[in-house]
Amino acid sequence: MKKEKKSIYELLEEDIMESDLSLGEKNEKLSRLIKIRSKKVNILFAGATGSGKSSTINALFNMEVARVGVGVDPETQGLDRFELENLVIWDSPGMGDGFENDENYSRMLVEKLSETDEEGVPLIDLVLVVIDASTKDLMTTYEMINDVIIPCMGQEAESRLLIGLNQADVAMKGTHWLTEKNVPDDILLDFLERKSQSVQRRILEGTGLHIRPINYCAGYKEEGGQQRMPYNLTKLLYHIVMAIPGEKRLALADNINDDADMWTFDDQEEDYKEMTRRGFFQCIGDYITLCAERGKYRGEDIFGLPGKIFGSVLGGVYGMAKGAVEALFG
Ligand SMILES: Nc1nc2c(ncn2[C@@H]2O[C@H](COP(=O)(O)OP(=O)(O)OP(=O)(O)O)[C@@H](O)[C@H]2O)c(=O)[nH]1
Ligand SMILES: [Mg+2]
């Protein structure tokens, strides 16, 4: 059974109410919180059929609704919309399923990417293109990125378009996956790095934009059988969080998959959990408490909150949210 949880907005509201700020200050913060709470985040997942879009959505977020394909037919037939409170996820049907289908796919992308919200701002905050890292012929994918997505997004694509090289575990023939550690061996790591560079180069040549693909594995679960845990999912999440405008970021916090196993295996380049938490905290600080401008921001007080910041990434955010106002104001 799922335990009843308060939303991050509710926790922040409680925190503000319980603080010893003046009534005026409390009201000021509450009205900022209300403004933040009204913002929705829209993320669009695109990419070839079978690349793992639905699997990635399921791994990242608290949802078992984006159906994962098991057969040969593309599972996702239309542009699916999943709404998790303030987070809206668009999962697209399998591209690369015949010429006519691809034409429709492009049209659908152009339509969605041209849509604006009531303030005239593009509806889609972030596009995540999922690529199967084992695919040799990425022609259709490059066309989609260089000729459809980037022209729609313009220069903004450099910050609002992410490319995920998924299925890192099976990207190469042979056994190059270290099952125990759930990481690639050196040969596979080198292969993934070269793959990432080659995708980056093709986009640069085609559009002049610099976009660095992220290698990861969304994992999989066979019914009653084998299972592979995600790898570098925290890294991917970190880049997603940072690509979302600050005042909208909290919409993600409540919907991150709270199965801690999802967030266990990452490369050791950086502490992505910590960086992700900071990304969320920055949002609370900048947009609700406005502590930064008052010079009262004391990072170590918050990030040191004992015992609360372990477990899933989400747990960390909750841990931080509770007491955040106090900690920020000393
Ligand atoms: N080994 C491995 N398999 C994966 C990974 N991600 C996805 N898969 C498998 O790849 C297959 C396709 O995954 P989906 O998530 O359905 O792909 P999709 O992009 O949503 O496909 P369409 O909806 O048809 O466009 C499924 O059998 C997944 O279990 C991964 O990281 N590693
Ligand atoms: Mg799908």
Tab-separated table of N, CA, C and O and ligand atoms in Angstrom, residues 53-55 67-69 75-76 91-92, ligand 2:
chain	number	residue	atom	x	y	z
A	53	LYS	N	11.483	4.942	-24.657
A	53	LYS	CA	10.837	6.167	-24.133
A	53	LYS	C	9.932	5.836	-22.951
A	53	LYS	O	10.056	6.427	-21.877
A	54	SER	N	9.037	4.870	-23.174
A	54	SER	CA	8.090	4.522	-22.102
A	54	SER	C	8.813	3.946	-20.890
A	54	SER	O	8.470	4.258	-19.742
A	55	SER	N	9.834	3.131	-21.140
A	55	SER	CA	10.611	2.564	-20.028
A	55	SER	C	11.277	3.677	-19.225
A	55	SER	O	11.352	3.614	-17.995
A	67	ARG	N	2.792	2.457	-20.892
A	67	ARG	CA	2.948	1.044	-21.220
A	67	ARG	C	4.270	0.750	-21.916
A	67	ARG	O	4.693	1.477	-22.804
A	68	VAL	N	4.895	-0.313	-21.500
A	68	VAL	CA	6.174	-0.698	-22.088
A	68	VAL	C	5.945	-1.787	-23.134
A	68	VAL	O	5.212	-2.733	-22.902
A	69	GLY	N	6.586	-1.611	-24.283
A	69	GLY	CA	6.376	-2.519	-25.402
A	69	GLY	C	6.998	-3.883	-25.197
A	69	GLY	O	8.095	-3.995	-24.693
A	75	GLU	N	4.098	0.179	-29.448
A	75	GLU	CA	3.073	0.102	-28.405
A	75	GLU	C	2.266	1.389	-28.301
A	75	GLU	O	1.083	1.374	-28.063
A	76	THR	N	2.962	2.488	-28.467
A	76	THR	CA	2.304	3.757	-28.222
A	76	THR	C	1.734	4.279	-29.530
A	76	THR	O	2.465	4.618	-30.429
A	91	ASP	N	4.225	11.234	-24.148
A	91	ASP	CA	4.971	10.094	-24.691
A	91	ASP	C	4.524	9.931	-26.145
A	91	ASP	O	3.332	9.939	-26.436
A	92	SER	N	5.491	9.836	-27.051
A	92	SER	CA	5.131	9.805	-28.469
A	92	SER	C	5.209	8.397	-29.036
A	92	SER	O	5.924	7.549	-28.535
B	2	MG	MG	6.364	3.566	-25.809
